[in-house]
Amino acid sequence: MNPSSAARATATANAGEPALKYVHANGVRFAYLEQGTGPLVMFLHGFPDNAWSYRKQLQIFADAGYRAVSPFLRGYAPTEIPADDIFDPIALGRDLEALIAALSEDGQACVVGMDWGGTSTFQTLATAPSSIKAAVVMNTAHPITFSSIRRDPDIVRSIFHVYFFQLIGAESAVNVEGLPFVDYLWKLWSPAFDNEEHIRSVKETLSSPGTMAAALKYYGGLTEASRMGRLPINDMHTPTLTIYGSNDPTAKYSVKEERLFKGPHERIVLPDVGHFPHLEREAEVTGLIMDWFRTHASA
C-alpha cells in the first residue's frame, strides 16, 4: 500500500484497510491513517519513512478494539509543509499534543514513536505528559545521551547523515531521481528488512514537491534546539517502554535515560535488530507494545 492508494484505502476501510483522513492541529493540516474504534493509539514514523510503516500494527490494534492512528509528520506528504517552516523537536511535541487533543475523546492517547516520532514522544512526555496515557519509544536518542554520542567517534560515523543533511546543497544531492539515498539508508540501518513495496511508498512520499527539503530540515532544527538548550531533560512519570535494536547507534548510551523515568519504565534491547524494530521483528515488537498498553493504560 502506498500514498497513491489513499482513495482506495478510504473506500475500503471497513474491509480491513486504513482510511486516509485529515485534521488541523497546531496550525498544520495533517494527513493520517485510521483504522478501528475504541481508545486512541497513535503511531509516529521517522525518516526515511511514512505513516504506512505501521500498516500491520494498525490492523492488529484495530482488531484488538483500539482506534489506531498513524499521522504523516509535518512536511511529509500528504501532510502540508508548515507555513512557519519550523521543524524542531518543540514543534514536533506540540504537533503530537495538538493531534491528541483533536482526535481523542478524552484528551489522551497511548503513543508509539520511533526516530523523529520518538523525538516527538520524548518531547511531549517532558512538556505535556497529561496527554499521554502510556508510551513506547523505539530507537530514539534521548537528549540526555547527546553529549556522549558527540564524543564517540564510532557513533558519529554511524550517524553521519545527521551532519550531512545540514550541509549546504544536501537536499539537491539527496533528492535525485530514484532516491538512491533512501535505498542506502534502509540497507545500512535494517539490512535484514526486505519489502520493496514499502520502500516504494516511502519514495513516493519523499518525492512529493517540498517533502524531502522539509524532512531534512528536522536535523538542523534538532541541532539548533540542542545548541540553545531548548530540549527538556527532566523527570518523566508516564509509563514508558523504550525499545532499541542492538545494531542501532541509539542503543549504546540509552541506559543513561533510565534515571529520568520515575514512573513505570522498561528498557529492552533486541539482539540483531537495526533501526526499524516494528518491521524487522513485527510480531515480537507488536506484542511488546500491546502488552505494555494493556498493563499500563486503562481503556
Coordinates of C-alpha atoms in Angstrom, one line a residue:
M1 CA 0.0 0.0 0.0
N2 CA 1.3 3.5 -0.8
P3 CA 0.0 7.1 -0.6
S4 CA -1.4 6.9 -4.2
S5 CA -3.8 4.3 -3.0
A6 CA -5.4 6.7 -0.5
A7 CA -8.7 6.8 -2.2
R8 CA -9.0 3.0 -2.3
A9 CA -7.9 2.8 1.3
T10 CA -10.6 5.2 2.3
A11 CA -13.3 3.4 0.3
T12 CA -12.4 0.0 1.7
A13 CA -11.6 0.9 5.3
N14 CA -14.4 -1.4 6.5
A15 CA -12.8 -4.2 4.6
G16 CA -9.6 -4.1 6.7
E17 CA -7.8 -1.2 5.1
P18 CA -6.8 2.1 6.9
A19 CA -8.8 5.2 5.9
L20 CA -6.8 8.3 4.9
K21 CA -8.2 11.3 6.8
Y22 CA -7.2 14.9 7.5
V23 CA -7.3 17.1 10.6
H24 CA -5.9 20.6 11.5
A25 CA -3.6 20.6 14.6
N26 CA -1.0 23.1 15.7
G27 CA -1.6 25.2 12.6
V28 CA -0.9 22.3 10.2
R29 CA -3.2 20.2 8.1
F30 CA -2.2 16.7 8.9
A31 CA -3.0 13.6 6.9
Y32 CA -3.3 10.4 8.9
L33 CA -4.3 6.8 8.5
E34 CA -7.0 5.4 10.8
Q35 CA -8.4 2.0 11.5
G36 CA -10.7 0.7 14.2
T37 CA -12.7 2.2 17.0
G38 CA -12.0 2.5 20.7
P39 CA -9.2 4.0 22.8
L40 CA -6.8 6.1 20.7
V41 CA -3.4 4.7 19.9
M42 CA -1.1 6.9 17.8
F43 CA 1.9 5.6 15.8
L44 CA 4.5 8.1 14.7
H45 CA 7.1 7.4 12.0
G46 CA 10.6 8.6 11.4
F47 CA 13.0 9.1 8.4
P48 CA 13.2 7.8 5.7
D49 CA 9.7 6.5 6.3
N50 CA 6.0 7.4 6.3
A51 CA 2.7 6.6 8.1
W52 CA 2.4 3.3 6.2
S53 CA 5.3 1.9 8.2
Y54 CA 2.7 0.9 10.8
R55 CA 0.2 -0.7 8.4
K56 CA 0.3 -4.1 10.2
Q57 CA 0.1 -2.6 13.7
L58 CA -2.9 -0.5 12.6
Q59 CA -4.7 -3.7 11.6
I60 CA -3.7 -5.6 14.8
F61 CA -4.7 -2.8 17.2
A62 CA -7.9 -2.2 15.3
D63 CA -8.8 -5.9 15.7
A64 CA -8.0 -5.7 19.4
G65 CA -10.5 -2.9 19.9
Y66 CA -8.4 0.3 19.5
R67 CA -8.7 3.3 17.3
A68 CA -5.3 3.1 15.6
V69 CA -4.0 6.3 14.0
S70 CA -0.7 6.9 12.1
P71 CA -0.1 10.5 11.0
F72 CA 2.3 11.7 8.3
L73 CA 4.6 14.0 10.2
R74 CA 4.7 17.7 9.4
G75 CA 6.0 18.3 5.9
Y76 CA 5.6 14.6 4.9
A77 CA 3.1 14.5 2.1
P78 CA 0.1 14.5 2.1
T79 CA 0.5 16.4 5.4
E80 CA 1.2 20.0 4.4
I81 CA 4.5 21.8 4.8
P82 CA 4.1 24.2 7.7
A83 CA 3.9 27.9 6.9
D84 CA 6.3 28.7 9.8
D85 CA 9.0 26.4 8.3
I86 CA 9.8 25.2 11.8
F87 CA 10.9 21.5 12.3
D88 CA 12.5 21.4 15.7
P89 CA 11.6 19.0 18.5
I90 CA 9.5 21.6 20.2
A91 CA 7.2 21.9 17.2
L92 CA 7.0 18.1 16.9
G93 CA 6.0 17.8 20.5
R94 CA 3.3 20.5 20.1
D95 CA 2.1 18.6 17.0
L96 CA 1.6 15.4 18.9
E97 CA -0.1 17.2 21.8
A98 CA -2.4 19.0 19.3
L99 CA -3.2 15.8 17.4
I100 CA -4.2 14.0 20.5
A101 CA -6.4 16.9 21.5
A102 CA -8.0 17.0 18.1
L103 CA -8.5 13.2 17.7
S104 CA -9.2 11.8 21.2
E105 CA -12.4 11.9 23.1
D106 CA -10.8 12.3 26.5
G107 CA -7.7 14.4 25.5
Q108 CA -5.4 11.4 26.0
A109 CA -3.8 8.6 23.9
C110 CA -1.3 5.8 24.0
V111 CA 1.6 6.7 21.8
V112 CA 4.2 4.7 19.8
G113 CA 7.1 6.7 18.3
M114 CA 10.4 5.9 16.6
D115 CA 13.1 8.1 15.2
W116 CA 11.5 11.5 14.7
G117 CA 8.3 10.1 16.0
G118 CA 10.2 9.1 19.2
T119 CA 11.6 12.6 19.4
S120 CA 8.0 13.9 19.3
T121 CA 7.1 11.5 22.0
F122 CA 10.0 12.3 24.3
Q123 CA 9.3 16.0 24.0
T124 CA 5.6 15.5 24.9
L125 CA 6.4 13.2 27.8
A126 CA 8.5 16.0 29.2
T127 CA 6.3 19.0 28.4
A128 CA 2.7 17.8 28.1
P129 CA 2.6 14.4 30.0
S130 CA -1.1 14.6 30.8
S131 CA -1.9 13.9 27.1
I132 CA -0.2 10.5 27.0
K133 CA -1.5 7.5 29.0
A134 CA 1.4 5.3 28.2
A135 CA 4.2 5.4 25.6
V136 CA 6.5 3.2 23.6
V137 CA 9.6 4.8 22.1
M138 CA 11.9 3.0 19.7
N139 CA 15.4 3.7 18.6
T140 CA 15.4 7.4 19.6
A141 CA 18.3 9.1 21.2
H142 CA 17.1 11.0 24.3
P143 CA 18.7 14.4 24.7
I144 CA 20.5 13.2 27.9
T145 CA 22.6 11.0 25.6
F146 CA 23.7 13.7 23.1
S147 CA 26.9 14.7 24.8
S148 CA 28.1 11.0 25.0
I149 CA 27.1 10.4 21.3
R150 CA 29.0 13.5 20.1
R151 CA 32.2 12.3 21.9
D152 CA 32.1 8.8 20.4
P153 CA 33.8 8.6 17.0
D154 CA 32.1 5.3 16.1
I155 CA 28.7 6.7 16.8
V156 CA 29.4 9.9 15.0
R157 CA 30.4 7.8 12.0
S158 CA 27.2 5.8 12.3
I159 CA 25.0 8.9 12.3
F160 CA 26.9 10.7 9.5
H161 CA 23.5 11.6 7.9
V162 CA 22.7 13.9 10.8
Y163 CA 25.6 16.1 9.9
F164 CA 25.5 15.6 6.1
F165 CA 21.8 16.6 5.9
Q166 CA 22.7 20.0 7.4
L167 CA 25.3 20.9 4.8
I168 CA 24.5 23.5 2.1
G169 CA 23.5 21.5 -1.0
A170 CA 22.5 18.4 0.8
E171 CA 18.9 18.4 -0.4
S172 CA 20.0 18.6 -4.1
A173 CA 22.4 15.8 -3.5
V174 CA 19.8 13.5 -1.9
N175 CA 16.7 14.5 -3.8
V176 CA 17.8 12.9 -7.1
E177 CA 15.9 10.6 -9.5
G178 CA 15.2 7.2 -7.9
L179 CA 16.2 8.5 -4.4
P180 CA 19.1 6.1 -4.0
F181 CA 19.9 7.6 -0.6
V182 CA 16.7 6.1 0.7
D183 CA 17.7 2.6 -0.5
Y184 CA 21.2 3.1 1.0
L185 CA 19.9 4.1 4.5
W186 CA 17.4 1.2 4.7
K187 CA 20.1 -1.3 3.7
L188 CA 22.6 0.3 6.1
W189 CA 20.2 0.5 9.1
S190 CA 18.0 -2.6 8.6
P191 CA 19.8 -4.9 6.2
A192 CA 17.5 -7.9 7.0
F193 CA 14.4 -6.0 6.1
D194 CA 13.1 -6.7 2.6
N195 CA 9.9 -5.0 1.5
E196 CA 10.2 -3.3 -1.9
E197 CA 6.5 -2.2 -1.8
H198 CA 7.0 -0.2 1.4
I199 CA 10.2 1.4 0.2
R200 CA 8.4 2.5 -3.0
S201 CA 5.7 4.1 -0.8
V202 CA 8.4 5.9 1.2
K203 CA 10.0 7.2 -2.0
E204 CA 6.6 8.4 -3.3
T205 CA 6.1 10.4 -0.1
L206 CA 9.6 11.9 -0.2
S207 CA 9.3 12.7 -3.9
S208 CA 6.3 14.9 -3.4
P209 CA 7.2 18.6 -4.0
G210 CA 8.9 20.1 -1.0
T211 CA 8.8 17.0 1.2
M212 CA 12.5 16.0 1.0
A213 CA 13.6 19.5 1.8
A214 CA 11.2 19.6 4.8
A215 CA 12.3 16.2 6.0
L216 CA 16.0 17.3 6.0
K217 CA 15.2 20.4 8.0
Y218 CA 14.4 18.3 11.0
Y219 CA 18.1 17.8 11.5
G220 CA 19.0 21.4 11.6
G221 CA 16.0 22.0 13.9
L222 CA 17.3 19.4 16.3
T223 CA 20.9 20.8 16.3
E224 CA 19.7 24.4 16.9
A225 CA 17.3 23.4 19.7
S226 CA 20.1 21.5 21.4
R227 CA 22.6 24.3 21.0
M228 CA 20.1 26.8 22.5
G229 CA 19.4 24.4 25.4
R230 CA 15.7 24.1 24.4
L231 CA 15.5 20.3 24.8
P232 CA 14.0 19.3 28.1
I233 CA 15.9 16.9 30.2
N234 CA 13.6 16.4 33.2
D235 CA 11.9 13.6 35.0
M236 CA 9.1 11.7 33.3
H237 CA 6.3 9.9 35.1
T238 CA 4.3 8.4 32.3
P239 CA 4.6 4.6 31.9
T240 CA 7.2 4.3 29.1
L241 CA 8.7 1.3 27.3
T242 CA 11.9 2.0 25.3
I243 CA 12.9 -0.5 22.7
Y244 CA 16.3 -0.4 21.0
G245 CA 17.8 -2.6 18.3
S246 CA 21.3 -3.7 19.3
N247 CA 22.6 -2.7 15.9
D248 CA 21.2 0.8 16.1
P249 CA 23.6 3.5 17.3
T250 CA 20.9 4.9 19.7
A251 CA 21.2 1.8 21.8
K252 CA 24.8 2.3 23.1
Y253 CA 24.1 5.1 25.5
S254 CA 20.3 4.5 26.0
V255 CA 21.0 3.3 29.6
K256 CA 21.6 7.0 30.5
E257 CA 17.9 7.8 30.0
E258 CA 16.7 5.3 32.7
R259 CA 17.2 7.7 35.7
L260 CA 14.8 10.2 34.2
F261 CA 11.8 7.8 34.3
K262 CA 10.1 8.0 37.7
G263 CA 7.0 6.0 36.7
P264 CA 6.8 2.5 35.3
H265 CA 9.6 2.0 32.8
E266 CA 11.3 -0.8 31.0
R267 CA 14.2 -0.7 28.5
I268 CA 14.6 -3.5 26.0
V269 CA 17.5 -4.0 23.6
L270 CA 16.6 -6.6 20.9
P271 CA 19.7 -8.5 19.6
D272 CA 20.5 -8.4 15.9
V273 CA 17.9 -5.7 15.2
G274 CA 18.5 -2.5 13.4
H275 CA 16.6 0.8 13.1
F276 CA 13.1 -0.4 12.4
P277 CA 12.2 -2.9 15.1
H278 CA 8.5 -2.9 14.4
L279 CA 9.2 -4.1 10.8
E280 CA 12.2 -6.3 11.5
R281 CA 10.6 -8.2 14.4
E282 CA 7.0 -7.3 13.6
A283 CA 5.2 -9.9 15.7
E284 CA 7.5 -9.7 18.7
V285 CA 7.6 -5.9 18.9
T286 CA 3.8 -5.5 18.3
G287 CA 3.2 -7.9 21.1
L288 CA 5.5 -5.9 23.4
I289 CA 3.6 -2.7 22.6
M290 CA 0.2 -4.4 23.1
D291 CA 1.2 -5.9 26.4
W292 CA 2.6 -2.5 27.6
F293 CA -0.5 -0.6 26.9
R294 CA -2.8 -3.3 28.3
T295 CA -0.8 -3.3 31.5
H296 CA -0.2 0.4 31.9
A297 CA -3.1 2.3 30.2
S298 CA -6.7 1.9 31.3
A299 CA -9.2 1.6 28.5

